[in-house]
Short mmCIF file of C-alpha atoms in Angstrom, two decimals:
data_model
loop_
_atom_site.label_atom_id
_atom_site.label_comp_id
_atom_site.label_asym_id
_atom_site.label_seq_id
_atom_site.Cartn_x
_atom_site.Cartn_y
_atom_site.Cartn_z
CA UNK A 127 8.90 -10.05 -30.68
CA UNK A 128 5.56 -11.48 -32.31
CA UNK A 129 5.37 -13.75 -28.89
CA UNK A 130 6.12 -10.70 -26.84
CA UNK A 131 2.90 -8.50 -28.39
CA UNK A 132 0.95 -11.72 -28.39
CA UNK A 133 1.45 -11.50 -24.54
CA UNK A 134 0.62 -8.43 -23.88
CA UNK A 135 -2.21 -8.55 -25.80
CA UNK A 136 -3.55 -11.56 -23.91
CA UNK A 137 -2.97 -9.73 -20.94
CA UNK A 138 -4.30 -6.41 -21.89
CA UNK A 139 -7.79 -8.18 -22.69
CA UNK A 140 -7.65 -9.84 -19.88
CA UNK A 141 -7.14 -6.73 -17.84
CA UNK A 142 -9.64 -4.81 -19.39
CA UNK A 143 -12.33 -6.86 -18.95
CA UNK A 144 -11.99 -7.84 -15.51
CA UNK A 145 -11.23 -3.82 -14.80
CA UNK A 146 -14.93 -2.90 -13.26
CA UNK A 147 -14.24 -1.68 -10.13
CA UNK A 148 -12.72 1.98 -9.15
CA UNK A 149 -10.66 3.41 -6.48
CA UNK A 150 -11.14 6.04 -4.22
CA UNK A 151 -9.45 7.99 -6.45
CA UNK A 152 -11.22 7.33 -9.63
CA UNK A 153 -8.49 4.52 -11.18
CA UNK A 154 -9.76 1.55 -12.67
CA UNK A 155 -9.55 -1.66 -10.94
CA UNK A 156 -9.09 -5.27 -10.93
CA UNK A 157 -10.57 -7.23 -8.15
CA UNK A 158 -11.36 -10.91 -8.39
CA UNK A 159 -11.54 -11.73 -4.46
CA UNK A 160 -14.55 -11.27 -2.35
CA UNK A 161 -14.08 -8.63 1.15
CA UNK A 162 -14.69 -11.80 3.10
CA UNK A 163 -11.75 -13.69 1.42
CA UNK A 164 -9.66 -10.78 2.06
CA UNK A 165 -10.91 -10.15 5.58
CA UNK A 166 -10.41 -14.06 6.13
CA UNK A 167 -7.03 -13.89 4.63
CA UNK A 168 -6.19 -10.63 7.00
CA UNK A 169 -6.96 -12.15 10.25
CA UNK A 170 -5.02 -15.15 9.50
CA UNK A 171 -2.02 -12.91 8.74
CA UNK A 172 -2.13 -10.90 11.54
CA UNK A 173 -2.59 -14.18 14.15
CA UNK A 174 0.31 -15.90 13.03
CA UNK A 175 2.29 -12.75 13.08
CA UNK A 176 1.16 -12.17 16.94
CA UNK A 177 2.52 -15.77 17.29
CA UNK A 178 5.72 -15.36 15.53
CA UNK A 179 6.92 -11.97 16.42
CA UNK A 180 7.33 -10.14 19.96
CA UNK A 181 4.89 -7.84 21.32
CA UNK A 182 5.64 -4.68 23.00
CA UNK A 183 4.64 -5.02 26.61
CA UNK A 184 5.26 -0.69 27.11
CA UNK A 185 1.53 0.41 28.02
CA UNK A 186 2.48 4.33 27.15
CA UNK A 187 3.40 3.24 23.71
CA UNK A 188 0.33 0.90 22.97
CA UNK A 189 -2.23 3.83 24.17
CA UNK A 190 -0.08 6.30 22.46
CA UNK A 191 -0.22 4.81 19.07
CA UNK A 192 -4.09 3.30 19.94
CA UNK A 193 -5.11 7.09 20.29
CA UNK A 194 -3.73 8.03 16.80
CA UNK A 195 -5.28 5.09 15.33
CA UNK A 196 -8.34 5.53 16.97
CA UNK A 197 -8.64 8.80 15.36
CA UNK A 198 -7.92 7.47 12.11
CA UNK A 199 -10.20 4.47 11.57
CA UNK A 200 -13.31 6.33 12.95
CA UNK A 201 -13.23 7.74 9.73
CA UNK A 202 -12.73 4.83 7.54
CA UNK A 203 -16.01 3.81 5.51
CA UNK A 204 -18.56 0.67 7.32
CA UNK A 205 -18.30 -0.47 3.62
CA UNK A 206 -14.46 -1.26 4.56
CA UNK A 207 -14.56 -2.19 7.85
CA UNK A 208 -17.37 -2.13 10.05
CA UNK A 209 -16.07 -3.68 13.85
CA UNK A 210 -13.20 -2.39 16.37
CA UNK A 211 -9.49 -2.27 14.75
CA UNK A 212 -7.51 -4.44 16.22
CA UNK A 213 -3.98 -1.96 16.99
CA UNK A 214 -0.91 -4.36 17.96
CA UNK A 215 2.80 -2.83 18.50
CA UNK A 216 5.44 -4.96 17.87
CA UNK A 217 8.79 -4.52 19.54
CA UNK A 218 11.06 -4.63 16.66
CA UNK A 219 13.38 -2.27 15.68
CA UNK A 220 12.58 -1.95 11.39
CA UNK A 221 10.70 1.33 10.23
CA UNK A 222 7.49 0.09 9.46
CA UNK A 223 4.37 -0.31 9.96
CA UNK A 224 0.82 -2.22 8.17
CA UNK A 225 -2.87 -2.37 8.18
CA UNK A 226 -4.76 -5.27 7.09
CA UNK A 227 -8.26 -6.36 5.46
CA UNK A 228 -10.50 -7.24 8.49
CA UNK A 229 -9.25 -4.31 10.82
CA UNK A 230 -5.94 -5.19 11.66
CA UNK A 231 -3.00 -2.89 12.34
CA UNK A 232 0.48 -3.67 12.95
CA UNK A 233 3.27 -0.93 14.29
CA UNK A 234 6.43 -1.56 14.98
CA UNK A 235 8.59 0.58 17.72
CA UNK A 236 11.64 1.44 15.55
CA UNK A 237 8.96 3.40 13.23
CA UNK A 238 8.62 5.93 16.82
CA UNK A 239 12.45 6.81 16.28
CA UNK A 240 11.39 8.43 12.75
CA UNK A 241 7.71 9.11 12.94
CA UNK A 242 8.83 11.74 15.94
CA UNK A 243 5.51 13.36 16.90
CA UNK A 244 1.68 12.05 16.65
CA UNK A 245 1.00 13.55 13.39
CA UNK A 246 4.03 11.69 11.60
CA UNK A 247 2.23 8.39 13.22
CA UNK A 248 -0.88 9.36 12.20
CA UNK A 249 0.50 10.09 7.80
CA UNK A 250 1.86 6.21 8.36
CA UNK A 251 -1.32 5.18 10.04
CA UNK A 252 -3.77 6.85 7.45
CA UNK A 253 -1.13 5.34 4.36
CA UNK A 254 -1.39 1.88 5.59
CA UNK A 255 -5.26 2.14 6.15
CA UNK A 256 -5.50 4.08 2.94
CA UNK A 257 -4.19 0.59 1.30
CA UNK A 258 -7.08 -0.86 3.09
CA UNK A 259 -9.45 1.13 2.02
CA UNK A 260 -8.46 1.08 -2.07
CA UNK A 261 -8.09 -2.71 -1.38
CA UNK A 262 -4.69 -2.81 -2.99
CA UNK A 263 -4.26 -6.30 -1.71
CA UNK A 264 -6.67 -7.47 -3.77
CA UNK A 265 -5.72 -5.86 -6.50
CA UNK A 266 -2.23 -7.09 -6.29
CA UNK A 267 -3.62 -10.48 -6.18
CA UNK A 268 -5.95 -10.09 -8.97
CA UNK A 269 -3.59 -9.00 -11.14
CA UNK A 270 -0.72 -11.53 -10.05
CA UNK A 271 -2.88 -14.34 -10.75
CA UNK A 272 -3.90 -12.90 -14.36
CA UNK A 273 -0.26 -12.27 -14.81
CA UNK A 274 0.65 -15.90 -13.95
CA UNK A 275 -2.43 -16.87 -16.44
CA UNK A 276 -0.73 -15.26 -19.48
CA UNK A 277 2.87 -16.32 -18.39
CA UNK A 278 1.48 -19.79 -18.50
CA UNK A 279 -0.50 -19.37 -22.27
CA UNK A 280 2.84 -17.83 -23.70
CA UNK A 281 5.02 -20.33 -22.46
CA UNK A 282 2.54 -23.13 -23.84
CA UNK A 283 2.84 -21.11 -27.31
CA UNK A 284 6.58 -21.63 -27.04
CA UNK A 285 7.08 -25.27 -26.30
CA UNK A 286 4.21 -26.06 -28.54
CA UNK A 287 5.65 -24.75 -31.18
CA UNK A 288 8.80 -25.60 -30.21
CA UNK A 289 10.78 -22.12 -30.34
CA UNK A 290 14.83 -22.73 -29.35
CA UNK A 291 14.82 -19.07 -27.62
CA UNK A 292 11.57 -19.97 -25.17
CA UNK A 293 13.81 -20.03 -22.20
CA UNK A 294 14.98 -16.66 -23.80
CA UNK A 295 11.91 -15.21 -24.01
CA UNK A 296 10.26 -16.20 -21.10
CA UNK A 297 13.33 -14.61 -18.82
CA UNK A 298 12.45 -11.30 -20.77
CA UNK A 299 8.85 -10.82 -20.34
CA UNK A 300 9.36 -11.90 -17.10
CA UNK A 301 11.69 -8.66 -16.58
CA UNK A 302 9.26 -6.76 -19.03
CA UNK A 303 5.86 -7.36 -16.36
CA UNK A 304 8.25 -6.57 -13.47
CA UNK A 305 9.29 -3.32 -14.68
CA UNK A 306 6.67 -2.21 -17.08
CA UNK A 307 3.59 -3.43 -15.12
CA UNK A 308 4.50 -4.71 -11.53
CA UNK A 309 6.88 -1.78 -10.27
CA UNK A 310 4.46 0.95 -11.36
CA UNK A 311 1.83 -0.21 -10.26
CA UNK A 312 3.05 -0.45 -7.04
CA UNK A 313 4.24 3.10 -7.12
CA UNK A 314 0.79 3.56 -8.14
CA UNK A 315 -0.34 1.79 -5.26
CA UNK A 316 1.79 3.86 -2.61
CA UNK A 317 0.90 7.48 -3.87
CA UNK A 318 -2.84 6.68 -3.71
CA UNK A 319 -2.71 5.21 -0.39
CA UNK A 320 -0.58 8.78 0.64
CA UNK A 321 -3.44 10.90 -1.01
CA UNK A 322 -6.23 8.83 0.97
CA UNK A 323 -4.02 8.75 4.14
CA UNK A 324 -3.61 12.45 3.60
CA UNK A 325 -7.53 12.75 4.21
CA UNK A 326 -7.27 10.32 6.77
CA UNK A 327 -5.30 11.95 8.70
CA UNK A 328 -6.56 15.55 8.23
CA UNK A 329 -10.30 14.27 9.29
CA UNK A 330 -8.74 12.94 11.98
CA UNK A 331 -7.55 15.94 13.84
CA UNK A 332 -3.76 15.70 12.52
CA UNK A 333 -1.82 18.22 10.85
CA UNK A 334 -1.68 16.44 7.17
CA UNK A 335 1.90 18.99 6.70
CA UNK A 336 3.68 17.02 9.46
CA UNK A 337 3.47 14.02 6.32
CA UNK A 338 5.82 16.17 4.17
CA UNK A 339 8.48 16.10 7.10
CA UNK A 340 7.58 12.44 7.68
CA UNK A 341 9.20 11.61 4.27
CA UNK A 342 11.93 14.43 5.07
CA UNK A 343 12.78 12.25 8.08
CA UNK A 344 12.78 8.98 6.16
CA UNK A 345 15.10 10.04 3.36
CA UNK A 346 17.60 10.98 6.19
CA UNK A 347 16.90 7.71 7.76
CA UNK A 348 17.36 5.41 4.63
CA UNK A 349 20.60 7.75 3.59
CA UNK A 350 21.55 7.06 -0.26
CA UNK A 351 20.05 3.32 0.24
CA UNK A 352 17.72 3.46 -2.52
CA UNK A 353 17.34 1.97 -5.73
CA UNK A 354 16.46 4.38 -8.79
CA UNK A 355 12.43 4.84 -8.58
CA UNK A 356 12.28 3.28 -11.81
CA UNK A 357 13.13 -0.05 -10.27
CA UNK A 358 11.47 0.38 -7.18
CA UNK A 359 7.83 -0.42 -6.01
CA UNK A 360 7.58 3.00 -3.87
CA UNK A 361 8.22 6.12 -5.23
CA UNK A 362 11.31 8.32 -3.87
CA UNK A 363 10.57 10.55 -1.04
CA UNK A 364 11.12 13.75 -2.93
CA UNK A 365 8.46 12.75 -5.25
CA UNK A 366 5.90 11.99 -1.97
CA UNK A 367 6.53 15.05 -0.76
CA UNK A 368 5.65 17.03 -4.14
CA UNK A 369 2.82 14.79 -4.49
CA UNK A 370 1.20 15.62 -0.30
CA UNK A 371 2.32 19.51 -1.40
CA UNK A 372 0.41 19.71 -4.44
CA UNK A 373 -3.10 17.60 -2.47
CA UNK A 374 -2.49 19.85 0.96
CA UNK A 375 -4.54 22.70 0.43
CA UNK A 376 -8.05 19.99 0.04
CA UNK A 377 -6.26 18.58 3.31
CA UNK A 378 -5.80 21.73 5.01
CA UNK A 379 -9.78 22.36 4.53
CA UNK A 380 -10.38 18.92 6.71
CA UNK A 381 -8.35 19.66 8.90
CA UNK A 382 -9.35 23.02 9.99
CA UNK A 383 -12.64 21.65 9.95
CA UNK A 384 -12.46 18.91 11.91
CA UNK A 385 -13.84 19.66 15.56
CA UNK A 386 -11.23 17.62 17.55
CA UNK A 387 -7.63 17.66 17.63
CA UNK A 388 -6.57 14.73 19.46
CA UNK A 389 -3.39 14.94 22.20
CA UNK A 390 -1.86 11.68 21.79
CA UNK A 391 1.33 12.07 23.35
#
């Protein structure tokens, strides 16, 4: 126990001094990487993807989807991302779809059979670019590597002082950062990105209450597939949805002000 508190104490301090930084949203941060490490990272990513995986060759669903993400990104911050987004559809059948640092986005065609109208597309869109934008990437990273850093210190402690149980130990904080740090912070990570994709898609032109059916659509998709949200890295869709129903009214007020209402399909 006294090696347990001594790592999260380590940790802790560690975190809270590298925490300068804030979200869209107003959460504290960690972020160690430079935009142009992340950007170079990105582009790297998305290339060998390109390579590796097959591209859809349908022209209606490539301008399609390139409408609704055109819509979106105009409205993404030059602090973020400043060029043209690069939009590629893949032709693979998995619900899902990804935006990178350096303006890369990646949409696979099995999402279409869920996301069933343009605004659906555009809640994914705006989530995956909301990631973007709150550079979750980095902060994954960042806190991974400080992680790793006080895994490393703590296990030193052990075999230094030569404690039988370090093997013991070290499997239990190892399950202790994966559920009491990791996992919620990665549920973290996925309602902020809905709240800014929310926005996103509202400024766009896009009906933000087409996102509440989007997750109505996925939990019928995914059945009784899912792990309890405790263990999970994204929250359950019942919880999204209470989450988009208690931000739509700010949405609504984009929406009905935006001046263009885009006709994808």
């Amino acid at each position: 126990m006294k090696y347990l508190f001594v790592f999260f104490l380590c940790l802790m301090n560690l975190l809270f001094l590298a925490s300068c930084a804030k979200s869209p949203t107003g959460r504290n941060q960690l972020k160690l990487y430079s935009n142009s490490q992340l950007a170079g990272m990105g582009e790297q990513a998305f290339d060998s993807m390109k390579a590796e995986q097959t591209v859809s060759s349908k022209p209606m669903s490539n301008l399609y989807v390139q409408c609704i993400a055109d819509a979106i990104t105009q409205h993404v911050p030059k602090s973020v991302f400043a060029g043209e987004w690069e939009l590629v559809v893949f032709d693979d059948p998995q619900v899902n779809a990804f935006a990178l640092p350096g303006g890369k986005i990646g949409v696979y065609t099995g999402l279409m059979e869920v996301a069933t109208n343009q605004e659906q597309l555009a809640a994914v869109i705006g989530h995956e670019v909301g990631h973007v934008i709150a550079e979750h990437g980095n902060e994954r990273m960042s806190s991974n590597a400080l992680i790793n850093i006080g895994m490393e210190v703590t296990n030193q402690l052990l075999q230094t002082n030569q404690i039988a149980t370090s093997n013991l130990i070290m499997a239990g904080l190892g399950l202790g950062v994966q559920v009491g740090v990791q996992l919620p912070f990665g549920r973290t990570h996925e309602t902020e990105a809905d709240l800014i994709g929310l926005e996103l898609m509202a400024r766009g032109g896009f009906d933000p209450r087409e996102s509440m059916t989007l997750w109505e659509n996925m939990a019928k998709a995914s059945g009784d597939n899912r792990q309890p949200e405790l263990l999970s890295t994204h929250p359950l869709p019942a919880t999204r949805i209470s989450n988009l129903s208690n931000n739509m009214d700010n949405a609504m007020l984009f929406y009905n002000a935006a001046t263009i209402k885009p006709n994808c399909s």
